[in-house]
Coordinates of C-alpha atoms and ligand atoms in Angstrom, one line a residue:
X282 CA 8.7 -25.2 9.5
X283 CA 7.6 -21.7 8.1
X284 CA 10.8 -22.1 4.7
X285 CA 11.3 -18.1 4.1
X286 CA 12.8 -17.9 0.1
X287 CA 14.1 -14.2 -0.1
X288 CA 14.2 -12.7 -3.8
X289 CA 17.1 -10.4 -3.2
X290 CA 19.2 -10.0 0.3
X291 CA 16.6 -7.9 2.5
X292 CA 13.3 -7.0 -0.1
X293 CA 10.9 -9.0 -1.1
X294 CA 10.4 -13.3 -0.1
X295 CA 8.6 -16.1 -0.7
X296 CA 7.3 -17.6 2.6
X297 CA 6.8 -21.6 2.6
X298 CA 5.8 -24.6 4.1
X299 CA 2.5 -22.8 6.7
X300 CA -1.1 -23.1 6.0
X301 CA -2.7 -19.6 6.6
X302 CA -6.1 -20.9 7.4
X303 CA -5.0 -23.0 10.2
X304 CA -4.0 -22.1 14.1
X305 CA 0.1 -21.3 14.0
X306 CA 2.9 -21.6 16.3
X307 CA 4.5 -18.4 18.1
X308 CA 7.5 -20.2 16.5
X309 CA 6.2 -20.0 13.0
X310 CA 4.6 -16.3 13.1
X311 CA 8.5 -15.3 14.8
X312 CA 9.8 -16.4 11.6
X313 CA 6.8 -14.5 9.9
X314 CA 7.5 -11.5 12.0
X315 CA 10.9 -11.6 11.6
X316 CA 11.1 -11.9 7.5
X317 CA 8.1 -9.0 7.6
X318 CA 10.7 -6.2 9.6
X319 CA 13.7 -8.2 7.1
X320 CA 11.8 -8.3 3.2
X321 CA 8.7 -5.9 3.9
X322 CA 6.8 -7.9 1.0
X323 CA 6.6 -11.8 2.0
X324 CA 4.0 -13.3 -0.8
X325 CA 2.6 -17.2 0.4
X326 CA 1.4 -18.8 -2.4
X327 CA -2.1 -21.2 -2.4
X328 CA -3.8 -20.1 0.8
X329 CA -8.0 -20.5 1.3
X330 CA -8.7 -18.2 4.2
X331 CA -12.2 -16.5 4.2
X332 CA -12.8 -13.1 5.1
X333 CA -12.8 -13.8 8.6
X334 CA -9.2 -15.2 9.0
X335 CA -8.1 -13.1 6.0
X336 CA -9.1 -10.6 8.6
X337 CA -8.0 -12.4 12.1
X338 CA -4.3 -13.0 9.8
X339 CA -4.4 -8.3 10.1
X340 CA -5.3 -8.1 13.1
X341 CA -2.0 -9.9 13.7
X342 CA -0.2 -6.7 12.5
X343 CA -2.7 -3.9 14.6
X344 CA -6.5 -2.4 14.6
X345 CA -8.3 -2.4 10.9
X346 CA -8.1 -0.2 8.8
X347 CA -11.8 -0.8 7.7
X348 CA -11.7 0.2 3.4
X349 CA -12.8 3.6 2.7
X350 CA -15.3 3.1 0.2
X351 CA -18.5 2.6 2.3
X352 CA -18.3 5.1 2.8
X353 CA -18.6 6.7 -0.6
X354 CA -21.2 7.1 -3.4
X355 CA -20.0 3.4 -4.8
X356 CA -21.8 0.7 -5.4
X357 CA -19.5 -1.4 -3.3
X358 CA -21.9 -4.3 -1.5
X359 CA -19.7 -7.7 -2.8
X360 CA -17.1 -7.7 0.4
X361 CA -17.4 -7.0 3.7
X362 CA -15.5 -3.7 5.6
X363 CA -13.0 -5.3 7.0
X364 CA -11.7 -6.4 3.1
X365 CA -11.2 -3.1 0.5
X366 CA -12.9 -4.7 -2.6
X367 CA -10.2 -3.9 -4.9
X368 CA -11.1 -5.7 -7.8
X369 CA -13.2 -4.7 -11.0
X370 CA -16.0 -6.3 -10.2
X371 CA -19.5 -5.3 -9.3
X372 CA -21.2 -6.8 -6.2
X373 CA -22.7 -9.7 -8.9
X374 CA -19.2 -11.0 -9.7
X375 CA -19.1 -9.7 -13.0
X376 CA -16.2 -6.8 -14.8
X377 CA -17.7 -3.3 -14.1
X378 CA -18.3 -1.3 -17.3
X379 CA -16.4 1.7 -18.2
X380 CA -18.4 4.1 -17.8
X381 CA -18.9 2.5 -13.3
X382 CA -18.0 5.1 -11.0
X383 CA -16.0 2.0 -8.8
X384 CA -13.9 1.8 -12.3
X385 CA -12.5 5.0 -12.5
X386 CA -11.6 5.1 -8.1
X387 CA -9.7 1.7 -9.1
X388 CA -7.1 3.0 -11.3
X389 CA -6.4 5.1 -8.5
X390 CA -4.3 1.7 -7.3
X391 CA -2.3 2.2 -10.2
X392 CA -0.3 5.3 -9.6
X393 CA 2.5 4.7 -6.8
X394 CA 1.4 4.4 -3.4
X395 CA 1.7 3.0 0.2
X396 CA -1.9 2.9 1.7
X397 CA -4.1 4.8 3.9
X398 CA -2.2 7.7 4.1
X399 CA -4.2 10.0 3.1
X400 CA -5.6 8.4 7.2
X401 CA -3.7 10.4 9.6
X402 CA -3.2 7.0 10.4
X403 CA -2.1 5.8 8.0
X404 CA -2.0 1.6 7.6
X405 CA 1.2 -0.6 8.6
X406 CA 0.7 -4.0 6.3
X407 CA -1.5 -4.5 3.7
X408 CA -2.4 -8.4 3.2
X409 CA -3.9 -8.6 -0.9
X410 CA -5.6 -12.2 -1.4
X411 CA -5.5 -12.7 -5.6
X412 CA -8.7 -15.1 -6.5
X413 CA -8.5 -14.4 -10.2
X414 CA -6.2 -12.3 -13.0
X415 CA -6.1 -11.9 -16.3
X416 CA -3.8 -14.1 -18.5
X417 CA -1.4 -11.5 -18.8
X418 CA -0.5 -7.6 -17.1
X419 CA -2.1 -6.6 -13.7
X420 CA 1.2 -6.8 -11.8
X421 CA 1.7 -4.5 -8.8
X422 CA 4.8 -3.9 -8.6
X423 CA 7.0 -2.5 -4.5
X424 CA 9.1 0.3 -4.1
X425 CA 11.9 -0.3 -1.2
X426 CA 11.7 2.6 0.1
X427 CA 14.5 2.2 2.9
X428 CA 17.2 0.8 0.2
X429 CA 15.8 4.5 -1.3
X430 CA 16.0 6.7 1.8
X431 CA 20.5 4.7 1.7
X432 CA 20.4 6.0 -1.4
X433 CA 18.8 9.4 -1.5
X434 CA 21.4 12.2 -3.0
X435 CA 22.7 14.3 0.2
X436 CA 20.2 17.6 -0.8
X437 CA 17.0 15.5 -0.8
X438 CA 17.3 14.2 2.2
X439 CA 18.2 17.4 3.6
X440 CA 15.2 18.4 1.7
X441 CA 12.9 16.0 3.5
X442 CA 14.4 15.3 7.1
X443 CA 11.6 16.6 9.1
X444 CA 9.2 17.6 6.4
X445 CA 5.6 16.6 6.8
X446 CA 3.6 16.5 3.3
X447 CA 0.4 17.2 2.8
X448 CA -1.7 13.4 1.9
X449 CA -5.2 13.6 0.8
X450 CA -7.7 10.8 -0.9
X451 CA -8.3 13.6 -3.9
X452 CA -4.9 14.6 -5.0
X453 CA -5.1 11.3 -5.8
X454 CA -7.7 10.6 -7.4
X455 CA -7.6 14.5 -9.4
X456 CA -4.2 13.0 -10.8
X457 CA -6.6 10.5 -13.0
X458 CA -9.3 12.9 -13.3
X459 CA -11.5 11.0 -10.8
X460 CA -13.3 13.8 -8.7
X461 CA -14.7 13.3 -5.5
X462 CA -17.9 14.3 -3.7
X463 CA -17.8 17.2 -1.6
X464 CA -19.7 14.4 0.7
X465 CA -16.5 12.0 0.4
X466 CA -13.7 14.9 1.0
X467 CA -15.9 15.3 4.1
X468 CA -15.6 12.2 5.3
X469 CA -11.4 12.8 4.2
X470 CA -9.8 15.5 5.4
X471 CA -6.7 16.7 4.3
X472 CA -4.0 14.9 6.6
X473 CA 0.0 15.4 7.6
X474 CA 2.5 12.6 7.7
X475 CA 6.2 12.5 8.0
X476 CA 8.3 12.5 4.9
X477 CA 11.2 10.4 6.1
X478 CA 9.9 8.3 8.8
X479 CA 12.0 5.1 11.6
X480 CA 11.5 2.3 11.1
X481 CA 9.7 0.9 14.7
X482 CA 11.6 -2.1 15.1
X483 CA 13.8 -2.1 12.6
X484 CA 15.1 1.2 13.0
X485 CA 15.9 2.3 9.3
X486 CA 14.4 4.9 7.8
X487 CA 12.6 5.0 4.2
X488 CA 11.0 8.4 1.9
X489 CA 7.7 8.1 3.5
X490 CA 5.7 10.1 -0.5
X491 CA 2.6 8.4 -2.4
X492 CA 0.8 9.4 -4.7
X493 CA -1.8 11.3 -2.3
X494 CA 1.0 13.6 -2.2
X495 CA 0.7 16.8 -2.7
X496 CA 1.5 19.4 -1.1
X497 CA 4.3 20.0 0.8
X498 CA 4.4 22.4 4.4
X499 CA 6.3 25.9 4.0
X500 CA 6.6 25.9 0.3
X501 CA 4.8 26.1 -3.0
X502 CA 2.0 23.9 -4.5
X503 CA 5.4 24.1 -7.6
X504 CA 7.9 23.2 -5.6
X505 CA 5.6 20.1 -3.8
X506 CA 5.4 18.8 -6.4
X507 CA 8.6 19.3 -8.0
X508 CA 10.0 18.0 -5.3
X509 CA 7.5 15.1 -4.9
X510 CA 8.4 14.1 -8.3
X511 CA 12.1 13.9 -8.0
X512 CA 11.9 11.5 -5.4
X513 CA 9.3 9.6 -6.9
X514 CA 11.6 9.2 -9.4
X515 CA 14.7 8.6 -7.3
X516 CA 12.8 5.7 -5.3
X517 CA 10.5 4.0 -8.3
X518 CA 14.0 2.7 -10.3
X519 CA 13.9 -0.6 -11.1
X520 CA 17.0 -1.6 -8.6
X521 CA 14.7 -1.0 -5.7
X522 CA 11.8 -2.6 -7.1
X523 CA 10.2 -5.9 -7.1
X524 CA 7.6 -6.8 -10.0
X525 CA 4.8 -9.6 -8.7
X526 CA 3.1 -11.5 -11.5
X527 CA 0.2 -13.1 -9.2
X528 CA -0.8 -16.8 -9.5
X529 CA -4.5 -17.5 -8.5
X530 CA -4.4 -17.5 -4.6
X531 CA -1.5 -16.0 -3.9
X532 CA -1.5 -14.2 -0.4
X533 CA 1.3 -10.7 -1.4
X534 CA 1.5 -8.5 2.6
X535 CA 3.9 -5.8 2.1
X536 CA 5.2 -3.1 4.9
X537 CA 3.3 0.5 3.9
X538 CA 5.5 2.3 6.7
X539 CA 9.0 1.7 4.0
X540 CA 7.4 0.8 0.9
X541 CA 5.4 1.9 -2.0
X542 CA 3.1 -0.5 -5.1
X543 CA 1.3 0.3 -7.8
X544 CA -1.3 -1.9 -9.5
X545 CA -0.3 -2.6 -13.5
X546 CA -2.5 -2.3 -16.3
X547 CA -4.3 -5.1 -18.0
X548 CA -7.1 -4.9 -20.2
X549 CA -9.8 -4.6 -17.6
X550 CA -13.0 -4.2 -19.3
X551 CA -12.1 -7.6 -20.8
X552 CA -10.4 -9.9 -17.9
X553 CA -11.7 -10.5 -13.6
X554 CA -8.7 -9.5 -11.3
X555 CA -10.3 -10.4 -8.5
X556 CA -8.5 -9.1 -5.6
X557 CA -9.6 -8.5 -1.7
X558 CA -7.6 -6.9 1.2
X559 CA -7.2 -7.5 4.0
X560 CA -5.3 -3.9 6.2
X561 CA -3.6 -3.1 9.7
X562 CA -3.4 0.5 11.0
X563 CA 0.0 1.6 12.5
X564 CA -0.4 2.5 15.2
X565 CA 0.0 6.5 15.1
X566 CA 0.4 9.4 13.0
X567 CA 3.6 9.9 11.4
X568 CA 4.4 13.7 12.2
X569 CA 3.6 11.9 16.1
X570 CA 6.0 8.8 15.9
X571 CA 8.7 11.3 14.2
X572 CA 8.6 13.5 17.4
X573 CA 7.5 16.0 14.6
X574 CA 5.3 19.3 15.8
X575 CA 2.5 20.4 13.3
X576 CA 2.5 24.4 12.3
X577 CA -0.2 26.1 14.0
X578 CA -2.5 26.0 11.2
X579 CA -2.6 22.4 11.0
X580 CA -2.8 20.9 14.9
Ligands
OGA766 C1 -3.7 -2.3 -3.2 C2 -3.3 -1.6 -4.5 C3 -2.3 -2.2 -6.8 C4 -2.9 -4.1 -6.6 O1 -4.4 -3.5 -2.6 O2 -3.3 -1.3 -1.7 O3 -2.8 -1.0 -4.1 O4 -1.8 -4.4 -7.4 N1 -3.7 -2.7 -5.1 O5 -4.2 -4.5 -7.1
MN767 MN1 -3.0 0.3 -2.5

């Protein structure tokens, strides 16, 4: 029988007595799914999945969200396309050089974000498998965007309800000085996303922002950045955050619809951190799910 050990009453839980590489009974899967909806972040220690098994578990949550790295002018032959390489390693398994383009791209994960919000249909579940860790640093932090919504001051609630922000991978990468090529930007045009979401299963509302978001519709660039900064500051206060200290072979599953996350720094020129992520897509664009209308220019 699957065991659930909550970290807090409704955010983050450890899940024990289950080997995800083995067939899972319907009852056990129901327990895991219920926990996913209640806690949003689930930590499964000691998991040994091959790439196909890893992708198959992701596939239970939705269609596979293929890694964008394949379509970038970045070397990436270490993992199959169903698995995003979130490590600091090259195809040979060695630590990347300081000037490697991939290194600049990966450091973007250190900004608060939710996965694939720069795609028309963003991510539902992310499943991050940790295969080697630095001895110090390299935590991952998760923010509960439902609790953040519940505690959001009224003026901010009014400012974002029914509103749409424009997300783009170029926006988050530019924040750390990483430049996308014209071709890469062509593959990933800017997309609209609702700023407040309602969870399809639990009905709970959450704030939906990310470092990928730069502009808000019907606001100028400065106003947009100011509001986004205020929102991020609010949503990432310590009381909404769970910081995960990795163990080798942890698999952590999170719900991108109602959480943000960021990787914390470590000495990435020295230590190998082998993080591999399988991701599932949500069912459609967030503005559609919220019943919002796009301005003519975006429709
Ligand atoms: C990710 C991610 C952060 C980390 O896998 O989507 O942002 O700590 N990871 O590796
Ligand atoms: Mn991420």
